[in-house]
Amino acid sequence: MVALSPYGTFAMTAAAARGTLEKAKLLARAGQLEQAAVAYDDYVMSYPNQESGPFAAWWSAAFAERLGDRSEAIARYLRLAELYPE
């Protein structure tokens, strides 16, 4: 028998999204910008409708730019504009 979570699927998804975002923040604070950019990108791709989506998309692009990967930065800035035009 499988036990069901009392929190439901939505709460589990929100918790997973928060965890992914916190991982990205911690990596950035540790100076691991390449891994942080990937983690922010993972967040955007996995949870595009979360409130922090634009924040994560911007940091993903900004870190790619900071690391000198201009083509990836451009692609991520374009995705930011497409996903979050507001």
PDB file of C-alpha atoms in Angstrom:
ATOM      1  CA  MET A   1       0.000   0.000   0.000  1.00  0.00           C
ATOM      2  CA  VAL A   2       1.320   3.440  -0.959  1.00  0.00           C
ATOM      3  CA  ALA A   3       0.835   6.238   1.548  1.00  0.00           C
ATOM      4  CA  LEU A   4      -0.465   9.467   0.031  1.00  0.00           C
ATOM      5  CA  SER A   5       1.002  12.781   1.054  1.00  0.00           C
ATOM      6  CA  PRO A   6      -1.339  14.904   3.164  1.00  0.00           C
ATOM      7  CA  TYR A   7      -0.013  17.939   1.323  1.00  0.00           C
ATOM      8  CA  GLY A   8      -1.115  16.960  -2.170  1.00  0.00           C
ATOM      9  CA  THR A   9       0.621  17.239  -5.501  1.00  0.00           C
ATOM     10  CA  PHE A  10       0.513  21.049  -5.654  1.00  0.00           C
ATOM     11  CA  ALA A  11       2.282  21.455  -2.322  1.00  0.00           C
ATOM     12  CA  MET A  12       4.886  18.869  -3.270  1.00  0.00           C
ATOM     13  CA  THR A  13       5.532  20.690  -6.557  1.00  0.00           C
ATOM     14  CA  ALA A  14       5.830  24.033  -4.770  1.00  0.00           C
ATOM     15  CA  ALA A  15       8.281  22.531  -2.276  1.00  0.00           C
ATOM     16  CA  ALA A  16      10.362  21.016  -5.068  1.00  0.00           C
ATOM     17  CA  ALA A  17      10.377  24.363  -6.881  1.00  0.00           C
ATOM     18  CA  ARG A  18      11.537  26.178  -3.736  1.00  0.00           C
ATOM     19  CA  GLY A  19      14.256  23.585  -3.227  1.00  0.00           C
ATOM     20  CA  THR A  20      15.529  23.978  -6.788  1.00  0.00           C
ATOM     21  CA  LEU A  21      15.575  27.764  -6.428  1.00  0.00           C
ATOM     22  CA  GLU A  22      17.394  27.621  -3.080  1.00  0.00           C
ATOM     23  CA  LYS A  23      19.985  25.273  -4.555  1.00  0.00           C
ATOM     24  CA  ALA A  24      20.674  27.815  -7.309  1.00  0.00           C
ATOM     25  CA  LYS A  25      20.995  30.642  -4.773  1.00  0.00           C
ATOM     26  CA  LEU A  26      23.398  28.639  -2.606  1.00  0.00           C
ATOM     27  CA  LEU A  27      25.557  27.754  -5.593  1.00  0.00           C
ATOM     28  CA  ALA A  28      25.705  31.425  -6.568  1.00  0.00           C
ATOM     29  CA  ARG A  29      26.665  32.472  -3.039  1.00  0.00           C
ATOM     30  CA  ALA A  30      29.405  29.825  -3.073  1.00  0.00           C
ATOM     31  CA  GLY A  31      30.804  31.373  -6.253  1.00  0.00           C
ATOM     32  CA  GLN A  32      29.901  28.372  -8.387  1.00  0.00           C
ATOM     33  CA  LEU A  33      28.345  30.511 -11.097  1.00  0.00           C
ATOM     34  CA  GLU A  34      28.314  27.887 -13.847  1.00  0.00           C
ATOM     35  CA  GLN A  35      26.429  25.426 -11.665  1.00  0.00           C
ATOM     36  CA  ALA A  36      24.167  28.215 -10.395  1.00  0.00           C
ATOM     37  CA  ALA A  37      23.309  29.224 -13.973  1.00  0.00           C
ATOM     38  CA  VAL A  38      22.402  25.623 -14.777  1.00  0.00           C
ATOM     39  CA  ALA A  39      20.305  25.329 -11.597  1.00  0.00           C
ATOM     40  CA  TYR A  40      18.430  28.555 -12.388  1.00  0.00           C
ATOM     41  CA  ASP A  41      17.896  27.295 -15.927  1.00  0.00           C
ATOM     42  CA  ASP A  42      16.588  23.985 -14.552  1.00  0.00           C
ATOM     43  CA  TYR A  43      14.164  25.921 -12.369  1.00  0.00           C
ATOM     44  CA  VAL A  44      12.838  27.905 -15.331  1.00  0.00           C
ATOM     45  CA  MET A  45      12.452  24.814 -17.478  1.00  0.00           C
ATOM     46  CA  SER A  46      10.814  22.753 -14.711  1.00  0.00           C
ATOM     47  CA  TYR A  47       8.655  25.430 -13.079  1.00  0.00           C
ATOM     48  CA  PRO A  48       8.066  28.212 -15.637  1.00  0.00           C
ATOM     49  CA  ASN A  49       4.814  29.352 -14.021  1.00  0.00           C
ATOM     50  CA  GLN A  50       6.226  29.894 -10.547  1.00  0.00           C
ATOM     51  CA  GLU A  51       6.385  33.450  -9.240  1.00  0.00           C
ATOM     52  CA  SER A  52      10.200  33.406  -9.216  1.00  0.00           C
ATOM     53  CA  GLY A  53      10.422  32.322 -12.856  1.00  0.00           C
ATOM     54  CA  PRO A  54      11.497  35.733 -14.221  1.00  0.00           C
ATOM     55  CA  PHE A  55      14.049  36.098 -11.414  1.00  0.00           C
ATOM     56  CA  ALA A  56      15.543  32.688 -12.171  1.00  0.00           C
ATOM     57  CA  ALA A  57      15.552  33.249 -15.923  1.00  0.00           C
ATOM     58  CA  TRP A  58      17.361  36.567 -15.520  1.00  0.00           C
ATOM     59  CA  TRP A  59      20.040  35.130 -13.200  1.00  0.00           C
ATOM     60  CA  SER A  60      20.559  32.174 -15.512  1.00  0.00           C
ATOM     61  CA  ALA A  61      21.259  34.547 -18.392  1.00  0.00           C
ATOM     62  CA  ALA A  62      23.306  36.984 -16.289  1.00  0.00           C
ATOM     63  CA  PHE A  63      25.616  34.249 -15.008  1.00  0.00           C
ATOM     64  CA  ALA A  64      26.096  32.833 -18.506  1.00  0.00           C
ATOM     65  CA  GLU A  65      27.038  36.338 -19.627  1.00  0.00           C
ATOM     66  CA  ARG A  66      29.361  36.843 -16.659  1.00  0.00           C
ATOM     67  CA  LEU A  67      31.072  33.554 -17.483  1.00  0.00           C
ATOM     68  CA  GLY A  68      31.701  34.743 -21.042  1.00  0.00           C
ATOM     69  CA  ASP A  69      29.277  32.385 -22.784  1.00  0.00           C
ATOM     70  CA  ARG A  70      27.627  35.066 -24.888  1.00  0.00           C
ATOM     71  CA  SER A  71      25.669  32.762 -27.177  1.00  0.00           C
ATOM     72  CA  GLU A  72      24.137  30.961 -24.195  1.00  0.00           C
ATOM     73  CA  ALA A  73      23.471  34.266 -22.451  1.00  0.00           C
ATOM     74  CA  ILE A  74      21.683  35.601 -25.527  1.00  0.00           C
ATOM     75  CA  ALA A  75      19.579  32.441 -25.781  1.00  0.00           C
ATOM     76  CA  ARG A  76      18.638  32.702 -22.102  1.00  0.00           C
ATOM     77  CA  TYR A  77      17.806  36.434 -22.322  1.00  0.00           C
ATOM     78  CA  LEU A  78      15.605  35.685 -25.336  1.00  0.00           C
ATOM     79  CA  ARG A  79      13.858  32.911 -23.406  1.00  0.00           C
ATOM     80  CA  LEU A  80      13.349  35.375 -20.524  1.00  0.00           C
ATOM     81  CA  ALA A  81      11.660  37.810 -22.925  1.00  0.00           C
ATOM     82  CA  GLU A  82       9.531  35.079 -24.494  1.00  0.00           C
ATOM     83  CA  LEU A  83       8.394  33.424 -21.247  1.00  0.00           C
ATOM     84  CA  TYR A  84       7.943  36.619 -19.236  1.00  0.00           C
ATOM     85  CA  PRO A  85       7.132  39.501 -21.598  1.00  0.00           C
ATOM     86  CA  GLU A  86       5.723  41.583 -18.768  1.00  0.00           C
TER      87      GLU A  86
END
